[in-house]
C-alpha positions as semicolon CSV with decimal commas, in nm:
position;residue;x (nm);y (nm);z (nm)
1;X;-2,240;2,838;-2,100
2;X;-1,957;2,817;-1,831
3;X;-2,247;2,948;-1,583
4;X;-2,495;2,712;-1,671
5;X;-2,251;2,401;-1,664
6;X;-2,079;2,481;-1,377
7;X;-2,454;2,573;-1,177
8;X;-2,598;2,230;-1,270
9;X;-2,311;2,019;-1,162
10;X;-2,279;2,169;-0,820
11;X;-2,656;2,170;-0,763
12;X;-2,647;1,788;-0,827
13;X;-2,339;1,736;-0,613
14;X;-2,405;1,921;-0,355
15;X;-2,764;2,025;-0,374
16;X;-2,767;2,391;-0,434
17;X;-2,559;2,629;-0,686
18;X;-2,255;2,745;-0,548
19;X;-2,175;3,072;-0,577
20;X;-1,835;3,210;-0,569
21;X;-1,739;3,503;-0,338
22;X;-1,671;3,840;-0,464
23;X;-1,370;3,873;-0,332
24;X;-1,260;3,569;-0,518
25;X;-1,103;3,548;-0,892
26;X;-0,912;3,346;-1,117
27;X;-0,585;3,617;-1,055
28;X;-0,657;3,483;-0,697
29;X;-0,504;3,166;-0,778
30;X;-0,214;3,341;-0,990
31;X;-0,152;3,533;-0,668
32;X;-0,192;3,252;-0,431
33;X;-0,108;3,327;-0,045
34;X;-0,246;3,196;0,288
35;X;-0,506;3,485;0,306
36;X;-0,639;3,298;-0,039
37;X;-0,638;3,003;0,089
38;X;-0,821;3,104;0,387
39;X;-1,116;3,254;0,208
40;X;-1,113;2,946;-0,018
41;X;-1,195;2,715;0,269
42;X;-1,421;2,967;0,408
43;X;-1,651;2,952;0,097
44;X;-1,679;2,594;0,096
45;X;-1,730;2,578;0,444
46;X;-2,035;2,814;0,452
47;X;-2,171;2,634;0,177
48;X;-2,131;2,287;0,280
49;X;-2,323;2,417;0,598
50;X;-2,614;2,611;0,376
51;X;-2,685;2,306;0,200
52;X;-2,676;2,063;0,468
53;X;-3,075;2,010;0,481
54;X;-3,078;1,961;0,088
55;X;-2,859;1,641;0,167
56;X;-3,030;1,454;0,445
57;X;-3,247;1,264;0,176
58;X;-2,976;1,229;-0,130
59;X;-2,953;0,939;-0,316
60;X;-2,552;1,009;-0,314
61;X;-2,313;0,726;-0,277
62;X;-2,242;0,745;0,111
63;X;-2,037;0,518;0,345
64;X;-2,341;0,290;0,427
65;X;-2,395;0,232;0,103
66;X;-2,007;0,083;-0,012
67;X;-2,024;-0,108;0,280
68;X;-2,199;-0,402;0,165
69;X;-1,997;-0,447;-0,192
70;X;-1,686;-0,360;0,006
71;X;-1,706;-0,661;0,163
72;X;-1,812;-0,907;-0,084
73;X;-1,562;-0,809;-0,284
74;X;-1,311;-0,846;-0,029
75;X;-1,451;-1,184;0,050
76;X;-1,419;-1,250;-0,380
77;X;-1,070;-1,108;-0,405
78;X;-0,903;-1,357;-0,190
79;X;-1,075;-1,642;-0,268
80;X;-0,985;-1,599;-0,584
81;X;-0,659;-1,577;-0,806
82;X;-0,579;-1,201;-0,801
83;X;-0,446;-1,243;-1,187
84;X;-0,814;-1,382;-1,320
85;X;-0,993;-1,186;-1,079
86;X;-0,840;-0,891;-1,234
87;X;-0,858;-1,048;-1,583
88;X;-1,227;-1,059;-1,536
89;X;-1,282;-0,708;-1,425
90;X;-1,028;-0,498;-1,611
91;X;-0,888;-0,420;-1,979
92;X;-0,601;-0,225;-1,909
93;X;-0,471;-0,101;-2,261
94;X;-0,100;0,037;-2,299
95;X;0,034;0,372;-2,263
96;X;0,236;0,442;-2,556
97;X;-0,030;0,598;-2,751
98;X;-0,044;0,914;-2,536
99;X;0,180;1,104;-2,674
100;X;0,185;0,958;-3,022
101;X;0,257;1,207;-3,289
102;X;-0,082;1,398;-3,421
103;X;-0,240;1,252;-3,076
104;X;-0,395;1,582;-2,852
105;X;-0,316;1,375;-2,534
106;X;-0,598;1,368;-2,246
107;X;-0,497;1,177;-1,989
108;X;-0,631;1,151;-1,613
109;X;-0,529;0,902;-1,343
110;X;-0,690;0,823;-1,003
111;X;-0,390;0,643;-0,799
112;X;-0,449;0,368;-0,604
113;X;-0,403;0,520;-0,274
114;X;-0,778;0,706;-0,312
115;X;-0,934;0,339;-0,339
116;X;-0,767;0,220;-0,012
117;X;-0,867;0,547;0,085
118;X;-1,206;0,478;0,012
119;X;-1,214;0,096;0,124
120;X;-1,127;0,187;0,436
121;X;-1,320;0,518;0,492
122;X;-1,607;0,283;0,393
123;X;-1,529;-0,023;0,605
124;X;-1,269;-0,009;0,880
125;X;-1,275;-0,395;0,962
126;X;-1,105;-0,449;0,624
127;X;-0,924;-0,740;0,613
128;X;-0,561;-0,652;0,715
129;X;-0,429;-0,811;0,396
130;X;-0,621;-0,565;0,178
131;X;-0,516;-0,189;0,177
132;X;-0,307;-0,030;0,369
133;X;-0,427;0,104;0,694
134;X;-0,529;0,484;0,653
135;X;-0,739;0,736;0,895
136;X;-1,081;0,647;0,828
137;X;-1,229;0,951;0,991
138;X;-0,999;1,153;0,823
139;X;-1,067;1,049;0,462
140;X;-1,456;1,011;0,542
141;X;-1,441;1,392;0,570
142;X;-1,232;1,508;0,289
143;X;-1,416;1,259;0,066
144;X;-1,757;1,238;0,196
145;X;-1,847;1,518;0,420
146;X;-1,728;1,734;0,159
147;X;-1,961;1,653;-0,114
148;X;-1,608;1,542;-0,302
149;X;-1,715;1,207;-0,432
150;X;-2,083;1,277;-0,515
151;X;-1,877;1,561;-0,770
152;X;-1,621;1,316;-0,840
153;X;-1,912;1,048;-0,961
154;X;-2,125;1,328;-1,143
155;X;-1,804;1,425;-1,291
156;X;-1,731;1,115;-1,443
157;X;-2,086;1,024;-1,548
158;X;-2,061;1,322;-1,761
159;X;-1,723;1,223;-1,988
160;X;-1,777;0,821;-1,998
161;X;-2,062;0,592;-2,080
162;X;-2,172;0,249;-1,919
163;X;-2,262;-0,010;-2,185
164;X;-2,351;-0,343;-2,078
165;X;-2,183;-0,254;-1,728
166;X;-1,894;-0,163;-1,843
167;X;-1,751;0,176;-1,852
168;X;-1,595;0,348;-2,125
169;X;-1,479;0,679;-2,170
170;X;-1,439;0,906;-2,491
171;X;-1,136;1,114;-2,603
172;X;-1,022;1,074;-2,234
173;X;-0,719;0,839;-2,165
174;X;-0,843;0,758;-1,817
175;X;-0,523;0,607;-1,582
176;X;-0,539;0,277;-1,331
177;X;-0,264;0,129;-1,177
178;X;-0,240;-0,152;-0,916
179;X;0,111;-0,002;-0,770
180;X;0,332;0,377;-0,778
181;X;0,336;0,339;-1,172
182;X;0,693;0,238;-1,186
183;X;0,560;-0,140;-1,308
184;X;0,364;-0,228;-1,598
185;X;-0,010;-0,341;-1,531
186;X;0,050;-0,719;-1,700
187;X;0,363;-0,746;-1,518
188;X;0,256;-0,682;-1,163
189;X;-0,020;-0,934;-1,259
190;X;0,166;-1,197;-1,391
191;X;0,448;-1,130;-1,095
192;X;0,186;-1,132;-0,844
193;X;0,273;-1,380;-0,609
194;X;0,607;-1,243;-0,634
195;X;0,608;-0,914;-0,512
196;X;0,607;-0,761;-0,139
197;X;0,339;-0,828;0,081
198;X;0,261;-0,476;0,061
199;X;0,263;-0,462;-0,261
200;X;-0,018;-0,715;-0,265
201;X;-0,222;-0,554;-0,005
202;X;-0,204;-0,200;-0,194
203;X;-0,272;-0,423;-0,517
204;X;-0,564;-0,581;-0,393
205;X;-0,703;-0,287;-0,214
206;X;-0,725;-0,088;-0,499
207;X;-0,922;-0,351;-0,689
208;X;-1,177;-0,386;-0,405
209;X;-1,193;0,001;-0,314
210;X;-1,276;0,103;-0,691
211;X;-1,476;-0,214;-0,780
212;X;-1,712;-0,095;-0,512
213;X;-1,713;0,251;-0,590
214;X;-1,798;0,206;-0,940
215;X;-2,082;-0,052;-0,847
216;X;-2,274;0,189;-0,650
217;X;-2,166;0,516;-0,803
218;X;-2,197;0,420;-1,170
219;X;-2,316;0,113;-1,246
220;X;-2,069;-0,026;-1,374
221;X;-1,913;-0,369;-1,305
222;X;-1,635;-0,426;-1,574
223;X;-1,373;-0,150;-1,699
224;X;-1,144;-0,007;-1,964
225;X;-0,847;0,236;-1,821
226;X;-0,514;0,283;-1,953
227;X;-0,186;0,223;-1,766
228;X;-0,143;0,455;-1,493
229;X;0,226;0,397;-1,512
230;X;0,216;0,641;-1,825
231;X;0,358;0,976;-1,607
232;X;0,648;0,808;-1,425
233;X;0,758;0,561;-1,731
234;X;0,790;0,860;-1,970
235;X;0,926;1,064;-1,771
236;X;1,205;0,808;-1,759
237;X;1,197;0,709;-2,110
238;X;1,282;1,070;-2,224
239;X;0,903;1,017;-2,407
240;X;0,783;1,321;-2,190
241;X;1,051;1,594;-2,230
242;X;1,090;1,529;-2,589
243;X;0,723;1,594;-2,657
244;X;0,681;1,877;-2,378
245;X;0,978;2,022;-2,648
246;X;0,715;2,028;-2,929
247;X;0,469;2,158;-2,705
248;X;0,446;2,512;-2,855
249;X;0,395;2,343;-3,244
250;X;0,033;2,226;-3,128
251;X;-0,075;2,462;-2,845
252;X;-0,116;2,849;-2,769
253;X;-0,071;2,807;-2,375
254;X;0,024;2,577;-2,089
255;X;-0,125;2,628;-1,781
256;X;-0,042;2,468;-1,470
257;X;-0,291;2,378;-1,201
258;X;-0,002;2,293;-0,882
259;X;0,063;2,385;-0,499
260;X;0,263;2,620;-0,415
261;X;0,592;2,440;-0,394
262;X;0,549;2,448;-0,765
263;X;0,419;2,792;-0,822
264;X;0,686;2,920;-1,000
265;X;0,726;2,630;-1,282
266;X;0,816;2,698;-1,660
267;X;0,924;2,485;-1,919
268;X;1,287;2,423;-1,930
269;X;1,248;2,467;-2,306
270;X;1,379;2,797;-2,474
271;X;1,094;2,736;-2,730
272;X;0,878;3,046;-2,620
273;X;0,507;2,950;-2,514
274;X;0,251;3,150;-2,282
275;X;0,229;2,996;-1,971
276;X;-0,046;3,051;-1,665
277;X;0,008;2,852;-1,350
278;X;-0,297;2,852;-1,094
279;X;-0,210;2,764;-0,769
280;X;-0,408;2,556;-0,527
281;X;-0,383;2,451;-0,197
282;X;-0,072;2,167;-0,116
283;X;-0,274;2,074;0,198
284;X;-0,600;2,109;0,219
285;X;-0,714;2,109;-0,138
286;X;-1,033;1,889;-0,105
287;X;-1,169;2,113;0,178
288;X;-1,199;2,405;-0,090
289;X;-1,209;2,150;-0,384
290;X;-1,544;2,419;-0,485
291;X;-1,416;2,761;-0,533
292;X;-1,069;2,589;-0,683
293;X;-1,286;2,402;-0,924
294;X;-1,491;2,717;-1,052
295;X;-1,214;2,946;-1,052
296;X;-0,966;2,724;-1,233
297;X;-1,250;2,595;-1,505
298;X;-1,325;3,053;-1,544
299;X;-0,978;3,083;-1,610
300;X;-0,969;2,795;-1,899
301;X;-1,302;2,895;-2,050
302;X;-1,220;3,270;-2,065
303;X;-0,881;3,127;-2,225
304;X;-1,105;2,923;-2,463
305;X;-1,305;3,210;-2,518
306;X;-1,015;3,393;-2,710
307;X;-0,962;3,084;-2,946
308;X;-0,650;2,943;-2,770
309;X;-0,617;2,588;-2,754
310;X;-0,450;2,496;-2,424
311;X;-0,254;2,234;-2,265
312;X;-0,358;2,202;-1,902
313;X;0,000;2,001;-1,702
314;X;-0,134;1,927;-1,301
315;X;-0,056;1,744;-0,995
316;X;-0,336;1,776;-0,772
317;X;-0,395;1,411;-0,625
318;X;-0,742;1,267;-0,717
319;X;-0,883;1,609;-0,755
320;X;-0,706;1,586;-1,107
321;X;-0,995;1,347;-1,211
322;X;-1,271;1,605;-1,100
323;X;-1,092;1,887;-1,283
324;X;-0,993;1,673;-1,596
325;X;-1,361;1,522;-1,677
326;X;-1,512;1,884;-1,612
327;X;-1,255;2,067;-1,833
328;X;-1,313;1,783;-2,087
329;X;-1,728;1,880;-2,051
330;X;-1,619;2,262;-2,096
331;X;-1,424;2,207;-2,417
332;X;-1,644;1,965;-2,582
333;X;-1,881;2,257;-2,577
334;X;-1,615;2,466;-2,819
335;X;-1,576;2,128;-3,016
336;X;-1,655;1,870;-2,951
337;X;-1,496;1,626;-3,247
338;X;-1,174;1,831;-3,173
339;X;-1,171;1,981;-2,771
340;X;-0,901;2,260;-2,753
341;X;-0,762;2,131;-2,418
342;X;-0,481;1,865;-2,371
343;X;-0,470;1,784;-1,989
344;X;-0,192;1,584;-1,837
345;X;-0,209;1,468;-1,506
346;X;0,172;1,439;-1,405
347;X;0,143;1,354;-1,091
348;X;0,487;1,341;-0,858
349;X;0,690;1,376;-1,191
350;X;0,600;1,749;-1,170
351;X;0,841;1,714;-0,863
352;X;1,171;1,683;-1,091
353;X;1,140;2,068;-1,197
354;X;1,184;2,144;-0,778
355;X;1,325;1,764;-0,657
356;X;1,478;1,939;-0,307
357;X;1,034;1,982;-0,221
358;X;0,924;1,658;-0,379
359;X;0,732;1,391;-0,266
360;X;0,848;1,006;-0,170
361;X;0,871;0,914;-0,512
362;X;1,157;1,145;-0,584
363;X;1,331;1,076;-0,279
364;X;1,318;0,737;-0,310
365;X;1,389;0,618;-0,672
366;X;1,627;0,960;-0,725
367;X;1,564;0,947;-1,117
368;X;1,765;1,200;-1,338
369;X;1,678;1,575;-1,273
370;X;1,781;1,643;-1,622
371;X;1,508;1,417;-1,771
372;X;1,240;1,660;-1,645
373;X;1,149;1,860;-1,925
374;X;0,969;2,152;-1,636
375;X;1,186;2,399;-1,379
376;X;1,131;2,607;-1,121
377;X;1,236;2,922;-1,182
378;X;1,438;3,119;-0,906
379;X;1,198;3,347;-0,710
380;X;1,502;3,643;-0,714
């Protein structure tokens, strides 16, 4: 099964099977080091370059093609008022449901800095007022020449449905927001005039970056996400730690899917629970995005395989999305009224269990250490 899925989606994203190394395992990734990482860019490397002639004709969404909706709907979002244009695009439903009581949470988010990432790796005469200004050539690689996005699209087409052009998706709580997730969607809307200018250019460049991207890549012209605020505001709340406490009632195992700054997180719970933690790479993660993918989704379906039902806690940037929608696809095939996996894309919160190695968030807003309901235990 895990063969046969795994064969078909990387044939369609990056037109052949890709086959995984022999040196290469899921203990690999429990046992992460540089000489891992090495061979994990190797393999995707060699590949990429194998399948290069299979690509030449692809229908796969490609610069060229986002430029044209890139800029109409730059041209639309400013001629507009951001709040209706929004209005008219998006239903952004609230958070608070995620972790409701009898709820198996599945939540992914895609922040907004991949969709300025994508504007402008798609257009670099962007208006200066929409996005911030990124490395075009940079992101065109990681995203494009790396067969990420076609995966990331074929991904998605797999756990959501387009009806009428607008795009739904089932049993997955699927995360947007317009800033860092510290504001509510309806209150950055209605404060919109308000805020920071760059607040309103990462706002607006978020809109046009996945309005695009969803146009060409899935046909889809009108949305329903959740809040993407969801990580950052329960972490805060207390919401998170006190159900990470319960965590053991309703699962058999967590596993962790974080760099190596966080390779050594645990629950700060006493309440005992298994718990795996695959390691991937804090830098270059999208440049062996392949062999991470297939050896992280072997590692859940062997899990899966001995009838545990699993909680899967990550921060891995947008390559959470890719690895959320295909874990969904894996345990829909187990059951698929009732999928054993819970996935919860964390983000920068994940950074409270190590805060002296975390990202800008941390460092900036300083929230309370003891809120975070993960550690990182002492390597002695």
């Amino acid at each position: 099964m895990i063969d046969d899925l795994l064969a078909e989606f990387f044939k369609k994203s990056t037109g052949m099977v890709y086959a995984l190394p022999s040196g290469l395992g899921t203990a690999s990734l429990e046992d992460f080091s540089e000489t891992v990482e090495a061979e994990l860019l190797r393999s995707q490397s060699e590949h990429l370059r194998s399948t290069r002639l299979h690509r030449l004709f692809s229908p796969q969404l490609s610069k060229r093609k986002l430029r044209e909706p890139l800029r109409r709907f730059c041209r639309e979002i400013l001629r507009e008022d951001f709040q209706h244009f929004v209005d008219s695009k998006l239903e952004i439903t609230p958070s608070e449901d995620i972790l409701r009581e009898g709820r198996k949470p599945y939540f992914i988010k895609i922040n907004h800095g991949f969709w300025e990432q994508i504007l402008s790796s798609g257009w670099e005469q962007k208006p200066k007022n929409i996005g911030r200004p990124v490395s075009a050539e940079h992101y065109s690689k990681i995203y494009f020449e790396t067969c990420f996005v076609p995966a990331l699209l074929e991904a998605m087409q797999g756990s959501a449905t387009v009806v009428d052009g607008k795009l739904l998706f089932d049993q997955i709580d699927f995360g947007f927001s317009l800033n860092n997730g510290m504001l509510p969607h309806r209150e950055i809307l209605q404060n919109f005039p308000d805020l920071t200018d760059e607040d309103r250019v990462v706002g607006r460049g978020a809109m046009v970056g996945l309005l695009a991207f969803a146009e060409r890549g899935l046909s889809a012209s009108r949305f329903t996400f959740v809040d993407g605020g969801f990580p950052k505001r329960s972490f805060l709340s207390g919401d998170l730690a006190a159900w990470v406490e319960q965590a053991p009632q309703g699962f058999d195992r967590i596993v962790y899917v974080v760099p190596p700054h966080l390779g050594r997180i645990r629950t700060a719970s006493a309440n005992a629970i298994p718990q795996t933690v695959y390691q991937i790479s804090g830098r270059q993660l999208l440049l062996s995005w392949m062999p991470t993918l297939a050896l992280v989704a072997r590692g859940i379906n062997d899990k899966l395989l001995l009838g545990e039902r699993l909680l899967v806690v990550t921060q891995s940037a947008v390559f959470s999305a890719l690895l959320g929608t295909i874990l969904h696809q894996i345990a829909r095939e187990f059951d698929a009224s009732d999928p054993p996996v819970s996935f919860l894309d964390l983000g920068q919160v994940l950074d409270m269990a190590h805060p002296e190695s975390a990202a800008s968030w941390v460092q900036v807003y300083q929230p309370d250490p003891t809120l975070s309901p993960f550690k990182v235990e002492d390597s002695s």
